[in-house]
CSV table of N, CA, C and O and ligand atoms in Angstrom, one decimal:
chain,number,residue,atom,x,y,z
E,1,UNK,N,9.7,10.8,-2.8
E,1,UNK,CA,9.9,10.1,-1.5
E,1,UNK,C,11.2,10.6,-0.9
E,1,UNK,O,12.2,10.7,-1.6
E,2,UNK,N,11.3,11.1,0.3
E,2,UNK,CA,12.2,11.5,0.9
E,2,UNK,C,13.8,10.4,1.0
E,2,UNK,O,13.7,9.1,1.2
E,3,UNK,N,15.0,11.0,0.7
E,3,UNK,CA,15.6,9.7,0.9
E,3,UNK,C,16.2,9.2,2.1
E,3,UNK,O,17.4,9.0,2.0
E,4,UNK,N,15.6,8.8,3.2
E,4,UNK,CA,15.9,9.1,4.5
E,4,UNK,C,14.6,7.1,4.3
E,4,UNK,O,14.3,6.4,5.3
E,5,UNK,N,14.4,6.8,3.4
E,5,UNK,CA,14.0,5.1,2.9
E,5,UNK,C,12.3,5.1,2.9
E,5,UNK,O,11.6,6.1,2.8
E,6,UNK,N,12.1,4.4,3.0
E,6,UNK,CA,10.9,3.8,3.1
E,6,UNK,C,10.1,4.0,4.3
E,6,UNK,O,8.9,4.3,4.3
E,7,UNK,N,10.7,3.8,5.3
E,7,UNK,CA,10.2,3.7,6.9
E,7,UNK,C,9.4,5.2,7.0
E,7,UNK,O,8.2,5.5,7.1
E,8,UNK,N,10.8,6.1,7.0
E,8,UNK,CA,10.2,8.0,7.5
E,8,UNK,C,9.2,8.1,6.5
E,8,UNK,O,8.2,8.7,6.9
E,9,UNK,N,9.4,7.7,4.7
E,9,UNK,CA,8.2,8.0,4.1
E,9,UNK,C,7.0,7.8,4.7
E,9,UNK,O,6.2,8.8,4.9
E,10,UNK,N,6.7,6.1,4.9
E,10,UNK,CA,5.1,5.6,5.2
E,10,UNK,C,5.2,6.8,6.7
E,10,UNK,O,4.4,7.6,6.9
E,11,UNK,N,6.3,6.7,7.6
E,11,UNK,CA,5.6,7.5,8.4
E,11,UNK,C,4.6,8.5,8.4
E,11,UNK,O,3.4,8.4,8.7
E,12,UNK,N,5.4,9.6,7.8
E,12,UNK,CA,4.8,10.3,7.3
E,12,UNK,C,3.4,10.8,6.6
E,12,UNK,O,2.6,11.7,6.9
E,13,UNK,N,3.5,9.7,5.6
E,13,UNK,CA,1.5,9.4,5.0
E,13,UNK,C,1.1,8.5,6.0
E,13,UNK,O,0.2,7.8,5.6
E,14,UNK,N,1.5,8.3,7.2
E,14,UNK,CA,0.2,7.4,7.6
E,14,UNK,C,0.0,8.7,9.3
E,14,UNK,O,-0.5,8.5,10.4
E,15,UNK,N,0.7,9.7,9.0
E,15,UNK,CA,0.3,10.7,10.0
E,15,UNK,C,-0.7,11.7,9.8
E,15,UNK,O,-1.2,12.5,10.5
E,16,UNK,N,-0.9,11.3,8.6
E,16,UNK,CA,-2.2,12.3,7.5
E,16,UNK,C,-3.6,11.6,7.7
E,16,UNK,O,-4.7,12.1,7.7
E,17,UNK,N,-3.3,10.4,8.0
E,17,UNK,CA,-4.5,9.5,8.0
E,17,UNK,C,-5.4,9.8,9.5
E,17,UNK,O,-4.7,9.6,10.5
E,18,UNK,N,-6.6,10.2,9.7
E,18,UNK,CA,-7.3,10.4,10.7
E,18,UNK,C,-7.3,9.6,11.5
E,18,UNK,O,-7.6,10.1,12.6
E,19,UNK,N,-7.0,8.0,11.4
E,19,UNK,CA,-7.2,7.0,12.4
E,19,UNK,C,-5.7,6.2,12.7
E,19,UNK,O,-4.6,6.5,12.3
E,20,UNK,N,-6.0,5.4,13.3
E,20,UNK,CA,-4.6,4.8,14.0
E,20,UNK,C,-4.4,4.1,13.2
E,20,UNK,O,-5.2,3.2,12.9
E,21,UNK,N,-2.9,4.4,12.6
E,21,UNK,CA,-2.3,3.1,11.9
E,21,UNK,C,-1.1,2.9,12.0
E,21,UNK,O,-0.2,3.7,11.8
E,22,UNK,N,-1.0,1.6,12.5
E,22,UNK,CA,0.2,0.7,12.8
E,22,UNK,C,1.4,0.5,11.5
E,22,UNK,O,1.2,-0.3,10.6
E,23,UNK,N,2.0,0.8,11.5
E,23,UNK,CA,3.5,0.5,11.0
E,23,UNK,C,4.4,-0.2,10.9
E,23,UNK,O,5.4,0.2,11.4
E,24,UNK,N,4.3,-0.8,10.5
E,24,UNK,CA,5.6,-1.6,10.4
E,24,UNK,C,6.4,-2.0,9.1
E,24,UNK,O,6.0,-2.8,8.2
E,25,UNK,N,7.8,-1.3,9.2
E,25,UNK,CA,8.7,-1.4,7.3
E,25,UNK,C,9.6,-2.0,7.5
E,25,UNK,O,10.0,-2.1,8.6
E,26,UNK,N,10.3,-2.4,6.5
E,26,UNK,CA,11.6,-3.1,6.9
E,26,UNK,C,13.0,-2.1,6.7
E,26,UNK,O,13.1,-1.3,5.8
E,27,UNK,N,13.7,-2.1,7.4
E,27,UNK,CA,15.1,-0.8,7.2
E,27,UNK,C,15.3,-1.4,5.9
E,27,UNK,O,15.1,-0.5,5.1
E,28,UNK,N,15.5,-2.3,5.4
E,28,UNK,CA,16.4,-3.0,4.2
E,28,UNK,C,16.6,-1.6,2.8
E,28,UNK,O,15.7,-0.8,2.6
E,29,UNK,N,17.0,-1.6,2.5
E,29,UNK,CA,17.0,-0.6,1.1
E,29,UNK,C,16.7,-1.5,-0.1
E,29,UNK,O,16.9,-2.7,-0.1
E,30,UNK,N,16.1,-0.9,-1.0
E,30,UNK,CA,15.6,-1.4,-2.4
E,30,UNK,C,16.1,-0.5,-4.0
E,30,UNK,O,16.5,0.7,-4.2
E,31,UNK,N,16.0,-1.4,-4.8
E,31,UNK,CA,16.3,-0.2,-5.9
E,31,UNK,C,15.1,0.9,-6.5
E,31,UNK,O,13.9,0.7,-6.8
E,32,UNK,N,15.8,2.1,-6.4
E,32,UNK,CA,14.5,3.1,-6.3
E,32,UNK,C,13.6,3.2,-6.9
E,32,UNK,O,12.7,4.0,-6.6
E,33,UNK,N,13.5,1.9,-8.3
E,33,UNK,CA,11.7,1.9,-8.6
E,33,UNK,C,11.1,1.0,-7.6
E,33,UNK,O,10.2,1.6,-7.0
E,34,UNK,N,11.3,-0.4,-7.1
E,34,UNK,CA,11.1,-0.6,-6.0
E,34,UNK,C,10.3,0.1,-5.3
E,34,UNK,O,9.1,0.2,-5.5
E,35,UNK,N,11.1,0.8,-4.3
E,35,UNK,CA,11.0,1.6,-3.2
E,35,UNK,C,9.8,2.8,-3.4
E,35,UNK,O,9.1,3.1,-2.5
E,36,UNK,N,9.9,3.6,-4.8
E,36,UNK,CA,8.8,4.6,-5.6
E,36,UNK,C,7.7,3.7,-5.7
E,36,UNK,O,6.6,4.2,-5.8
E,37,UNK,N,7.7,2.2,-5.7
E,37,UNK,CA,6.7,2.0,-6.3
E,37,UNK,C,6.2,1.4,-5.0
E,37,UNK,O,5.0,1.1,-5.2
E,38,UNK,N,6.5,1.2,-3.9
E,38,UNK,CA,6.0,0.6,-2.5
E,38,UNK,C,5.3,1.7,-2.0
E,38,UNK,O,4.2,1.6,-1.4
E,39,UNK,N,5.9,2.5,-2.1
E,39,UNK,CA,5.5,4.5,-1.0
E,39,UNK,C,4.1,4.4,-2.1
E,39,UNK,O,3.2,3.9,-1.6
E,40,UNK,N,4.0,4.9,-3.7
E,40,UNK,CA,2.8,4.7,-4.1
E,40,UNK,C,2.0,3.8,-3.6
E,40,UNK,O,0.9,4.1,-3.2
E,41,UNK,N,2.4,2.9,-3.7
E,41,UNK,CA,1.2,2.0,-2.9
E,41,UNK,C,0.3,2.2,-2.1
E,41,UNK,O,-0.9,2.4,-2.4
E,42,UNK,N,0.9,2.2,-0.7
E,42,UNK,CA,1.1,3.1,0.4
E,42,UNK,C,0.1,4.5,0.6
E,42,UNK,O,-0.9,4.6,1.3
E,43,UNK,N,0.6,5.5,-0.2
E,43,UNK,CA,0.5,6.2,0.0
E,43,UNK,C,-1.3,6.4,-1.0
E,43,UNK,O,-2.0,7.2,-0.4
E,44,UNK,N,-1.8,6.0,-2.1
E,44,UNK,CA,-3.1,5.7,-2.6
E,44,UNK,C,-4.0,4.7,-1.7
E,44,UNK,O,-5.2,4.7,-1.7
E,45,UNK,N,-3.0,4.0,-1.0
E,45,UNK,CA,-4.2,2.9,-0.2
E,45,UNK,C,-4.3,3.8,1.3
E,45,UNK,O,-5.3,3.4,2.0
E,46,UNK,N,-3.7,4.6,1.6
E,46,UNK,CA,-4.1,5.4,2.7
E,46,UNK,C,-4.6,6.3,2.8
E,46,UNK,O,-4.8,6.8,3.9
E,47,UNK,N,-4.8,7.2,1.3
E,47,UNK,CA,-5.9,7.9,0.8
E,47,UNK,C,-7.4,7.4,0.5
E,47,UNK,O,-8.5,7.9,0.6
E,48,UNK,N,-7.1,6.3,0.2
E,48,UNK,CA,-8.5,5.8,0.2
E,48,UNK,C,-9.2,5.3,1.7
E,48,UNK,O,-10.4,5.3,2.1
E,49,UNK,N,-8.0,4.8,2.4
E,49,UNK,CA,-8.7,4.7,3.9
E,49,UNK,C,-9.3,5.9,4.0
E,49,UNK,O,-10.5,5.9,3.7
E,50,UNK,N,-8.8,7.1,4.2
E,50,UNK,CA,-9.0,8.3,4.9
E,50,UNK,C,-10.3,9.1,3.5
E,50,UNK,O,-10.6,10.3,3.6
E,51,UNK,N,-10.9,8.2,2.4
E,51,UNK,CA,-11.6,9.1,1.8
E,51,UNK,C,-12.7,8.1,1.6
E,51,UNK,O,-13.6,8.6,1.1
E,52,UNK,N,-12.7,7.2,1.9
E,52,UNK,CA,-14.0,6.0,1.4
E,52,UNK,C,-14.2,4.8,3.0
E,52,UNK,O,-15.3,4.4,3.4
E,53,UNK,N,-12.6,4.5,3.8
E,53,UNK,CA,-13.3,3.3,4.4
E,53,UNK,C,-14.1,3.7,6.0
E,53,UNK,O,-14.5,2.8,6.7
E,54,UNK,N,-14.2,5.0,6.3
E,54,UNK,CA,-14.7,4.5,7.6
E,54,UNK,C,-14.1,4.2,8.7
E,54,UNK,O,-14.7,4.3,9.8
E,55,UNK,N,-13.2,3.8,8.9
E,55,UNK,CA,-12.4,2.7,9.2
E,55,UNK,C,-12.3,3.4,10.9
E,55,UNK,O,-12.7,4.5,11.2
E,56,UNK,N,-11.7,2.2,11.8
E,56,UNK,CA,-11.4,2.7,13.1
E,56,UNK,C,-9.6,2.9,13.4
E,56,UNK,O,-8.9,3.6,14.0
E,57,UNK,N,-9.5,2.0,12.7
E,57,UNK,CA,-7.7,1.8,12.0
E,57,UNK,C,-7.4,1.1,11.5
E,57,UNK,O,-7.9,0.0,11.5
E,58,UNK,N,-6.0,1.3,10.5
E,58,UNK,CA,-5.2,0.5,9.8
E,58,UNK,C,-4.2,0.2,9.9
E,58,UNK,O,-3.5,0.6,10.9
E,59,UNK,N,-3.7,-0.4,9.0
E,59,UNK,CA,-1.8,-1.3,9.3
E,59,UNK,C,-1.2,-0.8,7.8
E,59,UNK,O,-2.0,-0.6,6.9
E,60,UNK,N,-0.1,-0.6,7.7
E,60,UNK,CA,0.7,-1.2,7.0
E,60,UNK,C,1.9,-1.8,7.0
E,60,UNK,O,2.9,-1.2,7.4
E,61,UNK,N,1.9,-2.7,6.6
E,61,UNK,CA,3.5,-3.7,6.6
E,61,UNK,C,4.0,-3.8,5.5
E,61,UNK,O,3.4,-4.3,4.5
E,62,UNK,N,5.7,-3.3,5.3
E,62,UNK,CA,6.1,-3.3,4.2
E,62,UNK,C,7.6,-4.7,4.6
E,62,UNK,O,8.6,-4.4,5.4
E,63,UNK,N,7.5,-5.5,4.2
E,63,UNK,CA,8.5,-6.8,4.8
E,63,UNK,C,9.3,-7.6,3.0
E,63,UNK,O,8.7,-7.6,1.9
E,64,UNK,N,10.5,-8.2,3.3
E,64,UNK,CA,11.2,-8.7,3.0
E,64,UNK,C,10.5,-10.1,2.8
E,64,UNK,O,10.2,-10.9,3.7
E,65,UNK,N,10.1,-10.4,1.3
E,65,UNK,CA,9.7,-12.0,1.8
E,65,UNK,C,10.5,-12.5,0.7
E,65,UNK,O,10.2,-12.1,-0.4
E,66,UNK,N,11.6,-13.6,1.1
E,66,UNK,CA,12.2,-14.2,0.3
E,66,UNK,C,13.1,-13.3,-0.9
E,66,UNK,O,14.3,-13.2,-0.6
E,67,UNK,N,12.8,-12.8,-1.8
E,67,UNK,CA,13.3,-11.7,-3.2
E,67,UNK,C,12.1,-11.1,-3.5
E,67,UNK,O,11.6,-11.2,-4.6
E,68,UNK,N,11.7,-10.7,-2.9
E,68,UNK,CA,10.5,-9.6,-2.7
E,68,UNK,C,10.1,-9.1,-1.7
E,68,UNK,O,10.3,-9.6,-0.6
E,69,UNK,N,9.5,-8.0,-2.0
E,69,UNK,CA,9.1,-6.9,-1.3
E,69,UNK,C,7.7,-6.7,-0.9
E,69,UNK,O,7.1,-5.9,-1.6
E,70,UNK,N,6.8,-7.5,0.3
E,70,UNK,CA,5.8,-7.3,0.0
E,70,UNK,C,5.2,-6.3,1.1
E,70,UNK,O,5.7,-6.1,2.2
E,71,UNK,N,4.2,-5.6,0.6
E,71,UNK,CA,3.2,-4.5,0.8
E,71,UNK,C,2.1,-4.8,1.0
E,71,UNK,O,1.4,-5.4,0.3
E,72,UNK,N,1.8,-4.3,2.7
E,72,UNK,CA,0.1,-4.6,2.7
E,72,UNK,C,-0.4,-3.4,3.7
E,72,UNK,O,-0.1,-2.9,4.7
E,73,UNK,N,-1.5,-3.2,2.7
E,73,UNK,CA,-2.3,-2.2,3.6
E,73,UNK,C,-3.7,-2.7,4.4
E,73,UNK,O,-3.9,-3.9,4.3
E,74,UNK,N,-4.5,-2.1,5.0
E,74,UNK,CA,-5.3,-2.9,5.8
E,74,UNK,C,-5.9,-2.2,6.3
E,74,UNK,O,-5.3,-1.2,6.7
E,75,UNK,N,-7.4,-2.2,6.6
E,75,UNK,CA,-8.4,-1.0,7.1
E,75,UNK,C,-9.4,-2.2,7.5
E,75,UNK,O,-9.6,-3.2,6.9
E,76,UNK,N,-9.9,-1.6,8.8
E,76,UNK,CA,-11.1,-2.5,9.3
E,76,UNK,C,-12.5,-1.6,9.1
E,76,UNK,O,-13.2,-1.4,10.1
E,77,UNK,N,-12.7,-1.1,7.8
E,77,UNK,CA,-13.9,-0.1,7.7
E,77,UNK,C,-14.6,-0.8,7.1
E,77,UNK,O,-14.5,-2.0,7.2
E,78,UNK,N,-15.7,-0.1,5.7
E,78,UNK,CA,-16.8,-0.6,5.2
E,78,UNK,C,-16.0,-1.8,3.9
E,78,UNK,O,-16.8,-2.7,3.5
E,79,UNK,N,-15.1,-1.9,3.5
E,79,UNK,CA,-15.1,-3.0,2.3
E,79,UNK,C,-15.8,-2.6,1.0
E,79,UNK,O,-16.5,-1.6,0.8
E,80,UNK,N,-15.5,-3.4,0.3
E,80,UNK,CA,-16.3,-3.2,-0.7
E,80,UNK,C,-15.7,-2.3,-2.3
E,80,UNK,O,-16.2,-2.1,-3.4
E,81,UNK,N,-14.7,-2.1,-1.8
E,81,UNK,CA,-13.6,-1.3,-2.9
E,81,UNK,C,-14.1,-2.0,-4.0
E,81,UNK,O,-14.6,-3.1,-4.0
E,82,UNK,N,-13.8,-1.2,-5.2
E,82,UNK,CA,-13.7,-1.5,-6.6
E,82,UNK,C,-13.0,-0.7,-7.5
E,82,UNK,O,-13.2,0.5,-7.5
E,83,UNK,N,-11.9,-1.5,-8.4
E,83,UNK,CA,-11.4,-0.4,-9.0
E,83,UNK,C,-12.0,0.1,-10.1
E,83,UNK,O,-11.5,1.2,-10.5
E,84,UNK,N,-13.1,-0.3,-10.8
E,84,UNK,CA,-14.2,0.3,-12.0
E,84,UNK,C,-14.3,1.8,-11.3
E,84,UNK,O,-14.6,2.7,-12.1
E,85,UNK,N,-14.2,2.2,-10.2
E,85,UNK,CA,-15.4,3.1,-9.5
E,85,UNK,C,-14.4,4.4,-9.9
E,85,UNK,O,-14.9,5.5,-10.3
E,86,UNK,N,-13.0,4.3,-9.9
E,86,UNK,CA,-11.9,5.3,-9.5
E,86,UNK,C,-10.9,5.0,-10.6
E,86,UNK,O,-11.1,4.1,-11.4
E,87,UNK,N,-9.8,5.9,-10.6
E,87,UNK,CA,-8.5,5.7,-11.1
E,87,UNK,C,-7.5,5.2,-10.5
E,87,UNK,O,-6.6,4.6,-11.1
E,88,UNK,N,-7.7,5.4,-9.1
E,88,UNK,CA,-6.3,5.2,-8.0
E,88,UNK,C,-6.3,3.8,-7.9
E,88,UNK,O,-5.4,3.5,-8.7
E,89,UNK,N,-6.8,2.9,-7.5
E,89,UNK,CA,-6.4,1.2,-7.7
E,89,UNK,C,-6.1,0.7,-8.9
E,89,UNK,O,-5.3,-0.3,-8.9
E,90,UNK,N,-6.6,1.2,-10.3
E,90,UNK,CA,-6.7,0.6,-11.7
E,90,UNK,C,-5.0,1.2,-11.8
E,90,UNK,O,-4.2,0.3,-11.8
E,91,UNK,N,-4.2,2.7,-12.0
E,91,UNK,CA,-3.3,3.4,-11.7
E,91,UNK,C,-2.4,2.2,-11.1
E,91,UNK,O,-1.5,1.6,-11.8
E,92,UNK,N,-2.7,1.7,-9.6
E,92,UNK,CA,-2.1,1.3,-8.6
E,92,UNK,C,-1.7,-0.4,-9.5
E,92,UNK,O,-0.8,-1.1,-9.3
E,93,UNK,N,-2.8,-0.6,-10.3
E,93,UNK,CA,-2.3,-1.8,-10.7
E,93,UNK,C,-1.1,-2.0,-12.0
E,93,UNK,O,-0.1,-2.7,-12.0
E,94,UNK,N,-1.5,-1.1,-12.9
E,94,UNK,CA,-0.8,-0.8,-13.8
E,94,UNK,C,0.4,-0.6,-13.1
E,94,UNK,O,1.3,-1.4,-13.3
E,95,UNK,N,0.8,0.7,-11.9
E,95,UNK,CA,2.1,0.5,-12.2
E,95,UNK,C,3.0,0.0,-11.3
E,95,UNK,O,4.2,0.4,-11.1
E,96,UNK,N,2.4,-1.3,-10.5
E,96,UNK,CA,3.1,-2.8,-9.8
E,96,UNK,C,2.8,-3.6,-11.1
E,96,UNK,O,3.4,-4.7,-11.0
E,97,UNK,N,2.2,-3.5,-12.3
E,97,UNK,CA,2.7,-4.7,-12.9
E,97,UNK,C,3.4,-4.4,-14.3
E,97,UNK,O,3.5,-5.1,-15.3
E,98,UNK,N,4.0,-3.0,-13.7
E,98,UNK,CA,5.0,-2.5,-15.0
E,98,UNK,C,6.4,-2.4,-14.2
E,98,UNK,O,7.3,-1.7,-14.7
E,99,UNK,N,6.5,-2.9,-13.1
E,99,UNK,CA,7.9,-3.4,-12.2
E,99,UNK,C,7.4,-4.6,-12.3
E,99,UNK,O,8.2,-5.3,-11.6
E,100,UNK,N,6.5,-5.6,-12.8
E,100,UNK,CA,7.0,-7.5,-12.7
E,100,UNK,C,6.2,-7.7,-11.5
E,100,UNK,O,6.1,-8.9,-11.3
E,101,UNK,N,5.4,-6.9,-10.6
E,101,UNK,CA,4.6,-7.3,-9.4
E,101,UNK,C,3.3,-7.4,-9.9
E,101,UNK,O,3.0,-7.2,-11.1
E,102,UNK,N,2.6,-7.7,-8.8
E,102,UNK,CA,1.2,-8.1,-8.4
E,102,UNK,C,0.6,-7.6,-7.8
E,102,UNK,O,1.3,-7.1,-6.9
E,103,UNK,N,-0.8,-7.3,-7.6
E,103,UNK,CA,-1.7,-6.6,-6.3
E,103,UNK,C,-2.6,-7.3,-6.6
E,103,UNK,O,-2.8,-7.8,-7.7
E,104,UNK,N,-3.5,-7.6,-5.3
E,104,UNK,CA,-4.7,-8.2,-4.6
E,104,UNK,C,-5.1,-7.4,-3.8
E,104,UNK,O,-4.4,-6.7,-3.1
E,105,UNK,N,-6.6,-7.4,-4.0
E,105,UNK,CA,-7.3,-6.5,-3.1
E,105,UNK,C,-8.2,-7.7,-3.0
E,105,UNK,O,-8.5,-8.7,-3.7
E,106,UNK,N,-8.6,-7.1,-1.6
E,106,UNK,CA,-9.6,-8.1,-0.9
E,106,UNK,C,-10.7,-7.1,-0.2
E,106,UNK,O,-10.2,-6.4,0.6
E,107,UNK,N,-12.0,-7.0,-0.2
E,107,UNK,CA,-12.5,-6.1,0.4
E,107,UNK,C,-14.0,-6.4,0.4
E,107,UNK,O,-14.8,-5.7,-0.2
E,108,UNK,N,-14.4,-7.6,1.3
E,108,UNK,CA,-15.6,-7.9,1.1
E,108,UNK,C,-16.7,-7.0,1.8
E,108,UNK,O,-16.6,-6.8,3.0
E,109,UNK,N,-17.5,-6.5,1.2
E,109,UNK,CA,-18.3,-5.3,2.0
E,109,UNK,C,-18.6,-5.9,3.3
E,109,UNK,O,-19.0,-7.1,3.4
E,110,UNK,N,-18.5,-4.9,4.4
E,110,UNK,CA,-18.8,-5.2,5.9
E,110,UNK,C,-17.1,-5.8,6.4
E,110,UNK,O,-17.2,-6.4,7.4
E,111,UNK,N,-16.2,-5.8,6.0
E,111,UNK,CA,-15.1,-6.9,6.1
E,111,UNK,C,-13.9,-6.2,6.3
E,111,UNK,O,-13.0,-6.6,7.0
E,112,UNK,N,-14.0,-4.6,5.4
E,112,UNK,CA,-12.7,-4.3,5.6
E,112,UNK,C,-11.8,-4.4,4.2
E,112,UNK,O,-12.0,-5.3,3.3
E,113,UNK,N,-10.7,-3.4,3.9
E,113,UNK,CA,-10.1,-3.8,2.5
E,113,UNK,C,-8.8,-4.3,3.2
E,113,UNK,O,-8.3,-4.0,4.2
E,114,UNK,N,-8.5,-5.1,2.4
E,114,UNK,CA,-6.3,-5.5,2.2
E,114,UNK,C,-6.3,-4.9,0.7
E,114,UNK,O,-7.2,-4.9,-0.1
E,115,UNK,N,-5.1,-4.6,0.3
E,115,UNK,CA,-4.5,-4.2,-0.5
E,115,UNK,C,-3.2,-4.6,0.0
E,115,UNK,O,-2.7,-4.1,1.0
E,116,UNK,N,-2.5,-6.1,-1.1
E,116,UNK,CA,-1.5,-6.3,-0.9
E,116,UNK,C,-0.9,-6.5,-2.3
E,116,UNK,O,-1.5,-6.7,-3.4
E,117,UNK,N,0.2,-6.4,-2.1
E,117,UNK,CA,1.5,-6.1,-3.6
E,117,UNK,C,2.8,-6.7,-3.1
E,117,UNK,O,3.5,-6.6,-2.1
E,118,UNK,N,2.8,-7.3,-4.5
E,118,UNK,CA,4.5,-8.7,-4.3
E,118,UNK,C,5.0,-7.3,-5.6
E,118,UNK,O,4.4,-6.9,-6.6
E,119,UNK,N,6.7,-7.0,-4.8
E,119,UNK,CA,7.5,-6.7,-5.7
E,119,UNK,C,8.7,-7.9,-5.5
E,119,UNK,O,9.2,-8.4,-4.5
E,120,UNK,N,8.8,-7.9,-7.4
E,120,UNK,CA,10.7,-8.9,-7.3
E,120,UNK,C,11.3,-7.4,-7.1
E,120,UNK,O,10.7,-6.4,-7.5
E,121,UNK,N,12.7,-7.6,-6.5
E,121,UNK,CA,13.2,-6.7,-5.5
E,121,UNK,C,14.6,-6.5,-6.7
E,121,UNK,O,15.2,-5.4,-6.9
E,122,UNK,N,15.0,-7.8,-7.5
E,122,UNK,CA,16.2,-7.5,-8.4
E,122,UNK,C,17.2,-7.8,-7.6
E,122,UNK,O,16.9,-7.4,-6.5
E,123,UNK,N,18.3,-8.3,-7.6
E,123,UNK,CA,19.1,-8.7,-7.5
E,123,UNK,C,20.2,-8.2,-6.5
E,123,UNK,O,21.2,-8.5,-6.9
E,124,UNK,N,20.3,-7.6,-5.5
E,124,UNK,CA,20.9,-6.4,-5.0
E,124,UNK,C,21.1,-6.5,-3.6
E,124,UNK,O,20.4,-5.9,-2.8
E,125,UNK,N,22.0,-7.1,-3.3
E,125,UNK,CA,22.6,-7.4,-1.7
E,125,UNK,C,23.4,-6.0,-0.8
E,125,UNK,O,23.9,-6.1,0.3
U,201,ATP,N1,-10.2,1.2,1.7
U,201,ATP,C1,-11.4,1.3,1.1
U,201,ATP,N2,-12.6,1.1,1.8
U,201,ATP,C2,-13.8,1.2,1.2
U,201,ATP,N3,-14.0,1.5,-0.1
U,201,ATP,C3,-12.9,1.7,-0.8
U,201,ATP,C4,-11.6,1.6,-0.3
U,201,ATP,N4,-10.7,1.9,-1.3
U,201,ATP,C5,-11.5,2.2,-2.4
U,201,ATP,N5,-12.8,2.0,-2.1
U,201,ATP,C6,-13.9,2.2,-3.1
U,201,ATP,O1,-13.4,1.8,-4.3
U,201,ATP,C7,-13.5,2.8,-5.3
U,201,ATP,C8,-12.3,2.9,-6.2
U,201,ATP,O2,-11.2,3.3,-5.5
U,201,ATP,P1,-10.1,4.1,-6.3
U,201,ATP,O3,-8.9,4.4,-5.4
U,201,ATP,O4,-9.8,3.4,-7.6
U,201,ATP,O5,-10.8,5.5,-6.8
U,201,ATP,P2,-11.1,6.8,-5.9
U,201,ATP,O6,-10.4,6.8,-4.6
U,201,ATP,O7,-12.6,6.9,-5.8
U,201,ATP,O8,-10.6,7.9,-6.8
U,201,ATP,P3,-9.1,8.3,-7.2
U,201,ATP,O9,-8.2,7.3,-6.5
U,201,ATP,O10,-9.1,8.1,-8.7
U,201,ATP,O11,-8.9,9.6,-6.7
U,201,ATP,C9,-13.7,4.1,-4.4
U,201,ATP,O12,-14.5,5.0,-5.1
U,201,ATP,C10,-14.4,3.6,-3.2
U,201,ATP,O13,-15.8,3.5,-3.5
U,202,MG,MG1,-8.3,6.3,-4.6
């Protein structure tokens, strides 16, 4: 990840992505597994936009909630994700929950996917 934060990163992978996606990160800085582990996110959930959903556009918002960092990605295409199918989500989960976080995917076919992820952020003002 470029060290120039989080923001220029997602820029960047979400200029690769064929359809319009909206942005929005927070400036804040994080400790750099953190921050490595938010850009992966990111950057596998907008590979999968651009290789499975179809989609017309997506979002991602990466925001400050409370002592976490949460991550969401978002595609209004076909739904229906499964991580049995691939490595990139099963990957994606293992390594948010080898930093102490979480992911949820939501992707009911016809609906659209979320992929969202709580990191604890660590202690660091
Ligand atoms: N945003 C999405 N919209 C629709 N289907 C999706 C989306 N993301 C994933 N999928 C479906 O879920 C499956 C699993 O995704 P996953 O990322 O785990 O594997 P992959 O992208 O096929 O391969 P890999 O990530 O290992 O290169 C995909 O094969 C695809 O069928
Ligand atoms: Mg994938």
């Amino acid at each position: 990840m470029p060290d120039a934060g989080l923001g220029p990163a997602v820029e960047m992978v979400a200029a690769r992505v064929p359809v319009r996606v909206d942005v929005a990160v927070t400036s804040d800085r994080y400790p750099p597994a953190v921050e490595a582990t938010a850009y992966f996110v990111v950057s596998e959930a907008l590979a999968n936009v651009t290789k499975h959903a179809d989609a017309s556009r997506a979002g991602v918002t990466v925001a400050s909630v409370g002592e976490h960092l949460q991550v969401e990605v978002c595609d209004d295409g076909r739904g229906g994700a499964d991580p049995v199918r691939g490595s990139g989500l099963s990957g994606l989960r293992d390594r948010v929950l080898a930093v102490g976080g979480t992911l949820h995917l939501e992707s009911v076919p016809g609906a659209g996917t979320v992929v969202r992820v709580d990191l604890p952020c660590g202690a660091t003002t």
